[in-house]
Short mmCIF file of C-alpha atoms in Angstrom, two decimals:
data_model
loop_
_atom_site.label_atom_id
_atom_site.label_comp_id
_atom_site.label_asym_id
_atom_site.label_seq_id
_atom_site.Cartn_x
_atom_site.Cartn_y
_atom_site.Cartn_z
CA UNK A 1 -9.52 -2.69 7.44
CA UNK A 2 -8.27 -6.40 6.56
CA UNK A 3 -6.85 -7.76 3.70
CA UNK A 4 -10.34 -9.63 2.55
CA UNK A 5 -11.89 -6.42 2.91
CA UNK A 6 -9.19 -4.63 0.33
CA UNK A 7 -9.70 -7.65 -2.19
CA UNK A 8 -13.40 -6.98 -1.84
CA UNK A 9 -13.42 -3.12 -3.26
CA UNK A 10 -10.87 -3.77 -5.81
CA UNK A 11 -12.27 -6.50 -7.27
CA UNK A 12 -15.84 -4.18 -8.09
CA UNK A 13 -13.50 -1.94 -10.21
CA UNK A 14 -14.42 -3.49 -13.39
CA UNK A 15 -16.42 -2.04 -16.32
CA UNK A 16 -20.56 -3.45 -16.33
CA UNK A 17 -19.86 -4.74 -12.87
CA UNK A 18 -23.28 -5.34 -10.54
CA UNK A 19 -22.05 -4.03 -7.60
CA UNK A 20 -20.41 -1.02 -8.30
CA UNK A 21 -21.90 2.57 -9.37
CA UNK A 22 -19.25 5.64 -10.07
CA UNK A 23 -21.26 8.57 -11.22
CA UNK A 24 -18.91 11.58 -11.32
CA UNK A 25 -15.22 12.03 -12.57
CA UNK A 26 -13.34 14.84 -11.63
CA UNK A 27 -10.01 15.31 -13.09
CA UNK A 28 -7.84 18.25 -12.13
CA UNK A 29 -4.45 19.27 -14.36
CA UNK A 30 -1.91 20.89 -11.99
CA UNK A 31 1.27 22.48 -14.03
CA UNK A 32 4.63 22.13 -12.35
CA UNK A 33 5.97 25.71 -13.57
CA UNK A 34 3.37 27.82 -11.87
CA UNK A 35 1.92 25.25 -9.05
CA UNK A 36 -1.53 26.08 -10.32
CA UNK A 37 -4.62 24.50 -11.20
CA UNK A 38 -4.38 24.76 -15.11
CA UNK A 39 -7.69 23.25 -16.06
CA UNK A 40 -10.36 20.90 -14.39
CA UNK A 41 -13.47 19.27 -15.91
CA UNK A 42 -16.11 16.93 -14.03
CA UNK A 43 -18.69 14.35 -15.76
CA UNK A 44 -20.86 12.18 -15.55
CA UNK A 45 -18.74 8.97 -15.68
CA UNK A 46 -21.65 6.85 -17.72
CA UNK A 47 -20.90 9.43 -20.52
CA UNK A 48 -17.27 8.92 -20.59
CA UNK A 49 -15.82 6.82 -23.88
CA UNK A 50 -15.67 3.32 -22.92
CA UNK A 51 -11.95 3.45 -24.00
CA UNK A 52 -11.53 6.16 -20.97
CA UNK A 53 -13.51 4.17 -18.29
CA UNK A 54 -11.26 1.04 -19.17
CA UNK A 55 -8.34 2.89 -18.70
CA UNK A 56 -9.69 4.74 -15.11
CA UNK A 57 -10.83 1.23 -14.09
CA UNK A 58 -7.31 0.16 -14.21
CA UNK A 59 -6.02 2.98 -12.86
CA UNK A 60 -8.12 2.80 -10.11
CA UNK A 61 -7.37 -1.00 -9.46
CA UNK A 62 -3.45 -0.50 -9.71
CA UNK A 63 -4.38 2.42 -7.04
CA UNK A 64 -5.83 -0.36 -4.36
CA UNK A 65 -2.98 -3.34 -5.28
CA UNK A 66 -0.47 -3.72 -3.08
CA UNK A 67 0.17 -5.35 0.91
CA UNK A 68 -1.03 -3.35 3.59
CA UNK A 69 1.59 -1.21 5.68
CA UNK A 70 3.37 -1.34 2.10
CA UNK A 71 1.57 0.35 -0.12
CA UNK A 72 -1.34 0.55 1.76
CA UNK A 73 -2.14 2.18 4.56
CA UNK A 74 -5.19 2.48 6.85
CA UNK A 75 -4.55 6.01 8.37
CA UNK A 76 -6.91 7.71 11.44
CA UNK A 77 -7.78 11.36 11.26
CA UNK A 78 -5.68 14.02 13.24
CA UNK A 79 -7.97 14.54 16.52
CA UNK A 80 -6.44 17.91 17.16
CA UNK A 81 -8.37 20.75 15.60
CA UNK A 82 -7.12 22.11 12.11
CA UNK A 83 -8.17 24.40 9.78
CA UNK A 84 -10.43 23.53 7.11
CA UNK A 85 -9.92 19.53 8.50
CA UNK A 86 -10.30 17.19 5.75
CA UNK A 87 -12.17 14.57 6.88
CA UNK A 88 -15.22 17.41 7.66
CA UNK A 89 -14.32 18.15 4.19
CA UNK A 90 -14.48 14.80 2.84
CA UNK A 91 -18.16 13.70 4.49
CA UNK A 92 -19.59 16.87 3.35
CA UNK A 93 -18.86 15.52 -0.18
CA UNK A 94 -19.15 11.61 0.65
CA UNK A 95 -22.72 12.83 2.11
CA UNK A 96 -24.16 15.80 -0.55
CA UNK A 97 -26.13 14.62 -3.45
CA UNK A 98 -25.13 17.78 -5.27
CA UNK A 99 -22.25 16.96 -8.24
CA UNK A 100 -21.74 20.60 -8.16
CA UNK A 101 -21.11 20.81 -4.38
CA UNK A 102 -19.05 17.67 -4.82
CA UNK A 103 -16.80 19.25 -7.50
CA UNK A 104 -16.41 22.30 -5.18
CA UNK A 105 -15.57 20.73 -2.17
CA UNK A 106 -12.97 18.31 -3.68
CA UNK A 107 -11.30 21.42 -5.70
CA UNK A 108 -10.84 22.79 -2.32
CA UNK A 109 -8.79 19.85 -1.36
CA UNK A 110 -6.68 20.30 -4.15
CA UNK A 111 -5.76 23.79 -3.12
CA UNK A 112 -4.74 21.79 -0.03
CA UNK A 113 -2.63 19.83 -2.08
CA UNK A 114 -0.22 23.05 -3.71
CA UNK A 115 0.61 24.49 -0.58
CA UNK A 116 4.34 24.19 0.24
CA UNK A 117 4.39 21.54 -1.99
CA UNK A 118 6.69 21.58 -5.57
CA UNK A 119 5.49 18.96 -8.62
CA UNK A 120 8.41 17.86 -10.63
CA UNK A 121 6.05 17.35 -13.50
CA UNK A 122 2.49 18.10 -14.68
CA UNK A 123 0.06 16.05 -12.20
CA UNK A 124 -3.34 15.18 -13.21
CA UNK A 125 -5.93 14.66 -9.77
CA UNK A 126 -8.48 12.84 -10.60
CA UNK A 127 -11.30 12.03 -7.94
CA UNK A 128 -14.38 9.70 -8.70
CA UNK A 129 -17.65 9.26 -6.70
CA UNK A 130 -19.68 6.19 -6.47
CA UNK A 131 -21.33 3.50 -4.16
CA UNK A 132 -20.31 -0.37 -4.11
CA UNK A 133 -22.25 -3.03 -2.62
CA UNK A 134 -21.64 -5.96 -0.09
CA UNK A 135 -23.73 -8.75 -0.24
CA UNK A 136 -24.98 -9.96 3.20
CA UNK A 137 -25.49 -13.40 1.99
CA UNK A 138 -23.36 -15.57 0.15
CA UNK A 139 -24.11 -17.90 -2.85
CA UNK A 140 -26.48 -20.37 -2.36
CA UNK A 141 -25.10 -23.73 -2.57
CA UNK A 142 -28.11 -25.29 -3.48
CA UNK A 143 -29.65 -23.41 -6.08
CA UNK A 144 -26.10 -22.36 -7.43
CA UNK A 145 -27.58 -18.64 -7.49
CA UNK A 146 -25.56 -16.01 -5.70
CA UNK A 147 -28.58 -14.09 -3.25
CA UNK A 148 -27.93 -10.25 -3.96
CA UNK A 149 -30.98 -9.23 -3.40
CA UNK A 150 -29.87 -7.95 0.70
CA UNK A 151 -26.91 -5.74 0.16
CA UNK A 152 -25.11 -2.82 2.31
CA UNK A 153 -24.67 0.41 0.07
CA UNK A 154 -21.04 1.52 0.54
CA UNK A 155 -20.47 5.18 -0.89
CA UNK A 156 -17.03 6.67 -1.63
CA UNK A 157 -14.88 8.85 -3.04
CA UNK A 158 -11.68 7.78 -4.83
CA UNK A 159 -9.13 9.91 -5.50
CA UNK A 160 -5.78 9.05 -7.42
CA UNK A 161 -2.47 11.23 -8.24
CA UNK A 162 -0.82 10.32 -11.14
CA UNK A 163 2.13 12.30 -13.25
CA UNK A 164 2.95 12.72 -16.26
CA UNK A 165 5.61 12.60 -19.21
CA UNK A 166 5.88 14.28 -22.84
CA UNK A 167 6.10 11.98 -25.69
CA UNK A 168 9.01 11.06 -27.42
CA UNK A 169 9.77 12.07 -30.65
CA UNK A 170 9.43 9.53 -33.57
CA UNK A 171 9.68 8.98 -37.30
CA UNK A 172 6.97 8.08 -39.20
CA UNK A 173 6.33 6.97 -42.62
CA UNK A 174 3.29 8.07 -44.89
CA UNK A 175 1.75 5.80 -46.76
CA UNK A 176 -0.11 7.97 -49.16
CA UNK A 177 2.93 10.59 -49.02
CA UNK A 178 5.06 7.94 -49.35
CA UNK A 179 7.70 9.84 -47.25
CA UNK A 180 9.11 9.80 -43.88
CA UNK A 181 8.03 12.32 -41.26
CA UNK A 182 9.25 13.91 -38.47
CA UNK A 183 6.55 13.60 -35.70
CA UNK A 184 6.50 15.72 -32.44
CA UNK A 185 3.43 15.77 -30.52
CA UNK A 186 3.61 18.17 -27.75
CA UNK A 187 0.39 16.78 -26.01
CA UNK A 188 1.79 14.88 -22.37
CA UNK A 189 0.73 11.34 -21.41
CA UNK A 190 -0.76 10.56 -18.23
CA UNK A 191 0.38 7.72 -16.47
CA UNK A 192 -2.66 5.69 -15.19
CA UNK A 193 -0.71 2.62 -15.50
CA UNK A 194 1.68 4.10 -12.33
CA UNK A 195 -0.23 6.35 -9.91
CA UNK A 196 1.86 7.93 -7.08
CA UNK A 197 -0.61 8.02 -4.85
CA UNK A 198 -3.90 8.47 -3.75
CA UNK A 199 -6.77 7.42 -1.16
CA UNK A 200 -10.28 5.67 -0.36
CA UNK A 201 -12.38 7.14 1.58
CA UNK A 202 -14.24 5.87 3.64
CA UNK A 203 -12.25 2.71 5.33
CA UNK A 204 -14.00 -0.22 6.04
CA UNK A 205 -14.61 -1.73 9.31
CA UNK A 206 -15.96 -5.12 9.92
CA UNK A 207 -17.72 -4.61 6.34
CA UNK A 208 -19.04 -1.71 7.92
CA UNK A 209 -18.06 2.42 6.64
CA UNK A 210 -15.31 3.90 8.60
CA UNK A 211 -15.87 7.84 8.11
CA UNK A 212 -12.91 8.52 11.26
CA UNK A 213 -10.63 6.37 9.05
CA UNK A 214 -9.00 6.85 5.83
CA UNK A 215 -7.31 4.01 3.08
CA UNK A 216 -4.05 5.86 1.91
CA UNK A 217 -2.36 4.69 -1.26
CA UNK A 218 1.15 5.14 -2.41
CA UNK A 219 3.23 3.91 -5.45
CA UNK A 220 6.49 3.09 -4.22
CA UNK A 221 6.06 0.10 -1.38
CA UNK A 222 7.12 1.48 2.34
CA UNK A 223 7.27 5.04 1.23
CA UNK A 224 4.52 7.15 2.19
CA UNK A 225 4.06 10.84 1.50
CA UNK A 226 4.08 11.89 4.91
CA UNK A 227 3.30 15.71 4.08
CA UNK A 228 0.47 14.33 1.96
CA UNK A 229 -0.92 12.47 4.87
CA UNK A 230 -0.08 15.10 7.64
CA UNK A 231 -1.06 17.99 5.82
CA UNK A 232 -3.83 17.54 3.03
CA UNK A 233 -5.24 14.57 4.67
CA UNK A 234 -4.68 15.85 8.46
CA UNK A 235 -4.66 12.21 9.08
CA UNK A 236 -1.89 10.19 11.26
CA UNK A 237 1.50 9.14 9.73
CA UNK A 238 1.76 5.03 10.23
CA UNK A 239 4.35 2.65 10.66
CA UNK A 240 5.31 1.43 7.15
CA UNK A 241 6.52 -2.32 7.51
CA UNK A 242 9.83 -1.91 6.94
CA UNK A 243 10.28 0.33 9.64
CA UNK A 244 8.30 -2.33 11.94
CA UNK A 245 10.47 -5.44 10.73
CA UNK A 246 13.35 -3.23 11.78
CA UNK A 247 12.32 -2.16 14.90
CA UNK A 248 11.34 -5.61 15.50
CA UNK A 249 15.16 -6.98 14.47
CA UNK A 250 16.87 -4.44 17.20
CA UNK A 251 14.77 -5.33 19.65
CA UNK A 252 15.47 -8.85 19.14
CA UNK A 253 19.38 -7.95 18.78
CA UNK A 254 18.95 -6.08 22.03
CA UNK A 255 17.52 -9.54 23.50
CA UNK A 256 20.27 -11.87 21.75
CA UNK A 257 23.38 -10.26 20.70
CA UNK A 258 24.09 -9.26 17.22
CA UNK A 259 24.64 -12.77 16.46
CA UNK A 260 22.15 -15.35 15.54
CA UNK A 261 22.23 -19.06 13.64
CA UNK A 262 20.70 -19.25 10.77
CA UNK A 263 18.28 -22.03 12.11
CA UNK A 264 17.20 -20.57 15.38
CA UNK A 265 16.36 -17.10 12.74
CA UNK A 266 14.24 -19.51 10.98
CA UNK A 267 12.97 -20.86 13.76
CA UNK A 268 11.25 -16.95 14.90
CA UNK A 269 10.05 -16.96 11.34
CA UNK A 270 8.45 -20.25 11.37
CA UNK A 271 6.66 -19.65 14.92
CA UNK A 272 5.91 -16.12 13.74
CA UNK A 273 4.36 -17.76 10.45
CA UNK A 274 2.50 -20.33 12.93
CA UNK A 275 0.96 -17.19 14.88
CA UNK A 276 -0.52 -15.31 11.64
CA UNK A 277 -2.21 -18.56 10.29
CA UNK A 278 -3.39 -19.06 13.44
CA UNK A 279 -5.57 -16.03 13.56
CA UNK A 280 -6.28 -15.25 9.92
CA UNK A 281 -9.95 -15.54 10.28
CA UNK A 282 -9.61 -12.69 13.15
CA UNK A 283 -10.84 -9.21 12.29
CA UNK A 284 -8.08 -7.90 13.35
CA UNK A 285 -4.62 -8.75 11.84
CA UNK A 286 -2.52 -10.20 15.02
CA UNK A 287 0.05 -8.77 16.91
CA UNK A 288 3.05 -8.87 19.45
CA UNK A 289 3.50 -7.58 22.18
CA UNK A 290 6.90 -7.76 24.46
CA UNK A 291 5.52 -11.39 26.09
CA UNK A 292 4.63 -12.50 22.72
CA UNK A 293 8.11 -11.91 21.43
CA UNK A 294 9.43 -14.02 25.00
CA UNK A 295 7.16 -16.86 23.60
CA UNK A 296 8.37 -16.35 20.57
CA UNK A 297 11.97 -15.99 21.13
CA UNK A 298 11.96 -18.73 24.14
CA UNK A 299 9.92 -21.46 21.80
CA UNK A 300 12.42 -20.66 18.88
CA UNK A 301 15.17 -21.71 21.16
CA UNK A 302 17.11 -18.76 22.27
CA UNK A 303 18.72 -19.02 25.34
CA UNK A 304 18.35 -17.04 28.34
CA UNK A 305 15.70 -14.96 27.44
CA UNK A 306 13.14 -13.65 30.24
CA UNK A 307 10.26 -11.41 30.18
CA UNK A 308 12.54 -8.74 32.53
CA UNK A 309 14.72 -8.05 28.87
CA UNK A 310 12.20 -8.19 26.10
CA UNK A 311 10.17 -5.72 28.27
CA UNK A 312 13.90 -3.57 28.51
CA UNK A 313 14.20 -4.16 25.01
CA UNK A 314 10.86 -2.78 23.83
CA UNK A 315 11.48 0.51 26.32
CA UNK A 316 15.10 1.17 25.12
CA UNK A 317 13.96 0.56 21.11
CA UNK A 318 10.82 2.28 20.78
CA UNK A 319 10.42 4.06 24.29
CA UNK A 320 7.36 2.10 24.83
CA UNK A 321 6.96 -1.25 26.88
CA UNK A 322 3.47 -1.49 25.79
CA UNK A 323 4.23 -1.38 22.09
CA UNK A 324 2.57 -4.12 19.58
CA UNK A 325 4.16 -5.33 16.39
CA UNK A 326 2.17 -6.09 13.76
CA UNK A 327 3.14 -9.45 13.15
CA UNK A 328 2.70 -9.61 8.87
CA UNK A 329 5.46 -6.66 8.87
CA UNK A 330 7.55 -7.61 10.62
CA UNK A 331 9.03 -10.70 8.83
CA UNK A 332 9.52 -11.14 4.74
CA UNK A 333 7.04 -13.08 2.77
CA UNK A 334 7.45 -16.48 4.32
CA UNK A 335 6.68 -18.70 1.22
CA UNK A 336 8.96 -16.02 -1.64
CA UNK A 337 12.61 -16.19 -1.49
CA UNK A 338 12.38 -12.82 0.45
CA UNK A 339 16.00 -12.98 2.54
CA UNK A 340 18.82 -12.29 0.66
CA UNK A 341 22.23 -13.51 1.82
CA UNK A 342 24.75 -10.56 0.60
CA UNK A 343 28.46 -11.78 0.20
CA UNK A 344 31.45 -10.33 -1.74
CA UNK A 345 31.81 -13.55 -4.22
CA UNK A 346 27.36 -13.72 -4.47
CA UNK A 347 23.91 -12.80 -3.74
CA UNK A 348 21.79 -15.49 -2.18
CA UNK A 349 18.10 -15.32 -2.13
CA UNK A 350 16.13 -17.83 0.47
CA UNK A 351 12.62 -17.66 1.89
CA UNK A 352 12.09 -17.63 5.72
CA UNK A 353 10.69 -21.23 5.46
CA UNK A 354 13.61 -22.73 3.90
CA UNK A 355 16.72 -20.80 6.06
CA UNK A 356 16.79 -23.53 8.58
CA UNK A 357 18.89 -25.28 4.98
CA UNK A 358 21.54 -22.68 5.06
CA UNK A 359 24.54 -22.51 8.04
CA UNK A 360 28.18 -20.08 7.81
CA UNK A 361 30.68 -22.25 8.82
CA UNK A 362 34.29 -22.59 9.82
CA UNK A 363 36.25 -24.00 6.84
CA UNK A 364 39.81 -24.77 7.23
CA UNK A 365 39.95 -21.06 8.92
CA UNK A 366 37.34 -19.78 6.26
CA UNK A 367 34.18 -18.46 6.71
CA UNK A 368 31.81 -20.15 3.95
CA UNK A 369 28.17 -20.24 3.48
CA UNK A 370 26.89 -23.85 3.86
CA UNK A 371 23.49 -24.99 1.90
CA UNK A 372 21.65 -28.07 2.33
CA UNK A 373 20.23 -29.15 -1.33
CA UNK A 374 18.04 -32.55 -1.72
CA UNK A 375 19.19 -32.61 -5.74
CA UNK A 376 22.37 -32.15 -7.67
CA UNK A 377 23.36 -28.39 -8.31
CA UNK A 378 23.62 -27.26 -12.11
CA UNK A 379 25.67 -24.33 -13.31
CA UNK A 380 25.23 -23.32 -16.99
CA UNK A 381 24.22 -26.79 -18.15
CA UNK A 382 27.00 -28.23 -16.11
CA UNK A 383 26.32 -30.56 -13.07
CA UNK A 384 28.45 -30.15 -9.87
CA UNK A 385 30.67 -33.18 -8.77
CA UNK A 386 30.11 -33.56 -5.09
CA UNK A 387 33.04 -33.66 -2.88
CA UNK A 388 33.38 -34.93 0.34
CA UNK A 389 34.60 -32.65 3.13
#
């Protein structure tokens, strides 16, 4: 699953859209005291209030933002045999026609999700079923009409875990009382604007339905549930990005030396920029391998480096010589001011493409922090007098 194919499903989950259908809502209430399913309800989403189905839509839309590896992740299915697997569980209901059967099988699932598991606060599950479309030809240029008359069926089911809070307590004034009143409502908000987590199923290959492939969600960027994924979705823990930028930084210390210039650093960016552009129309997103890292490395203009020790590197790092890097995670956003430069006296925040500006030097037996500027530097209104060193 790529990034184009990500923007594709989200962008359906509007209200009155063409090509997308949700017909069933399921929404499961799990208390935190007792661990148990409380109460659950499923309808027919058409019959919802269109207050509600605005409010799922962008529920549903927060649940599919985010950069892949980050927040998303595109997880295989355990292949070893398990109980009660869940993606067996999860075609039966992508597959059955039956609501009922639906409900039942996805309730199921959620029994899955209270064992050895302890909510902090009251959880709402809410799963949806529905079909969106792809096109298979794009808009006509000539008559300015967009040709959706050829289109793949896509069917799904979305689930999304989101927790909840009690409301505060307020005053209020009556108008026709003319008095102020206490107000406590003991009814809890749900917090569709924030889900934890949650999933798509199926993934999308190639614009084509994945069912050996699952699209795992998560609120908090590079933090994965990994008991969620292991055991309710039997699926494969992955490599989050930060844990493959920092793999990918020790194996180039390993290579280098804990030491590195700020513009050789910028340098690996820039040709690790140049290698992602270079293959953004592939399917798949690129990657590195140990003699991609020697190109890199050697073209970046560190010294000394042969295939011989990236190869070492990779085997003493990850215990794998064969081992690819996806090359999106593991460098920060190359356009955002994504590094930060932490000192005692300030924080300094640069992007990858501009770090070639910024040198630590020797000044009269000082360490300082150097920073090439094209324009005059202003502080509070105030504008620096340059001095000559």
């Amino acid at each position: 699953m790529i990034k184009k194919e990500i923007l594709h499903i989200r962008k359906q989950f509007k209200l009155d859209h063409d090509l997308l259908n949700i017909h069933d809502i399921l929404n499961v209430y799990i208390m935190k005291e007792s661990n148990e399913i409380y109460h659950w309800e499923r309808q027919a989403f058409a019959l919802l209030d269109r207050e509600k189905q605005e409010l799922y839509m962008g529920n549903f839309k927060k649940l599919l933002t985010g950069e892949l590896d980050q927040k998303l992740f595109e997880l295989k299915f355990q292949e070893e045999e398990v109980e009660e697997p869940t993606r067996v569980l999860l075609h039966q209901a992508l597959v059955t026609g039956d609501p009922e059967e639906w409900q039942d099988l996805l309730l199921l699932l959620v029994d899955k999700m209270l064992v050895d598991v302890k909510y902090e606060r009251d959880t709402v599950v809410t799963f949806v079923r529905g079909q969106y479309y792809q096109p298979t030809k794009g808009r006509n240029e000539e008559t300015e009409e967009s040709e959706k008359n050829e289109v793949f069926a896509h069917p799904f089911i979305l689930c999304s875990v989101n927790s909840t809070e009690q409301q505060r307590k307020t005053l209020l004034f009556d108008y026709v009382e003319r008095e102020f009143k206490y107000n406590v409502n003991v009814d809890p908000i749900i917090k569709l604007n924030s889900p934890e987590q949650g999933f798509f199923y199926p993934s999308v290959t190639d614009n084509y339905s994945d069912v050996n492939r699952i699209l795992y969600c998560t609120g908090k960027a590079n933090e994965p549930n990994s008991h969620f994924i292991e055991q309710v979705l039997n699926a494969e823990r992955s490599v989050t990005a930060r844990e493959e930028r920092a793999i990918f930084e020790d194996i180039v210390k390993e290579v280098t030396g804990e030491q590195l210039d700020a513009t050789t650093l910028a340098n690996v960016y820039e040709e690790i920029h140049r290698v992602i552009e270079t293959n953004e129309e592939e399917e798949e997103p690129p990657k590195l391998d140990y003699k991609d890292v020697e190109q890199v490395l050697t073209v970046s203009g560190v010294k000394n480096v042969t295939t011989e020790k990236v190869e070492r590197a990779f085997e003493t790092i990850v215990d794998d010589r064969n081992y690819e890097l996806k090359a999106s995670s593991v460098m920060p956003k190359f356009t955002s001011k994504s590094i930060k430069i932490d000192t005692k006296v300030a924080m300094i925040s640069v992007s990858p493409q501009d770090l070639k500006y910024v040198k630590q030097v020797n000044y009269q037996g000082k360490r300082c922090i150097l920073i090439e500027v094209d324009e005059d530097a202003v502080i509070e209104g105030f504008t620096l007098s340059t001095e000559t060193i």
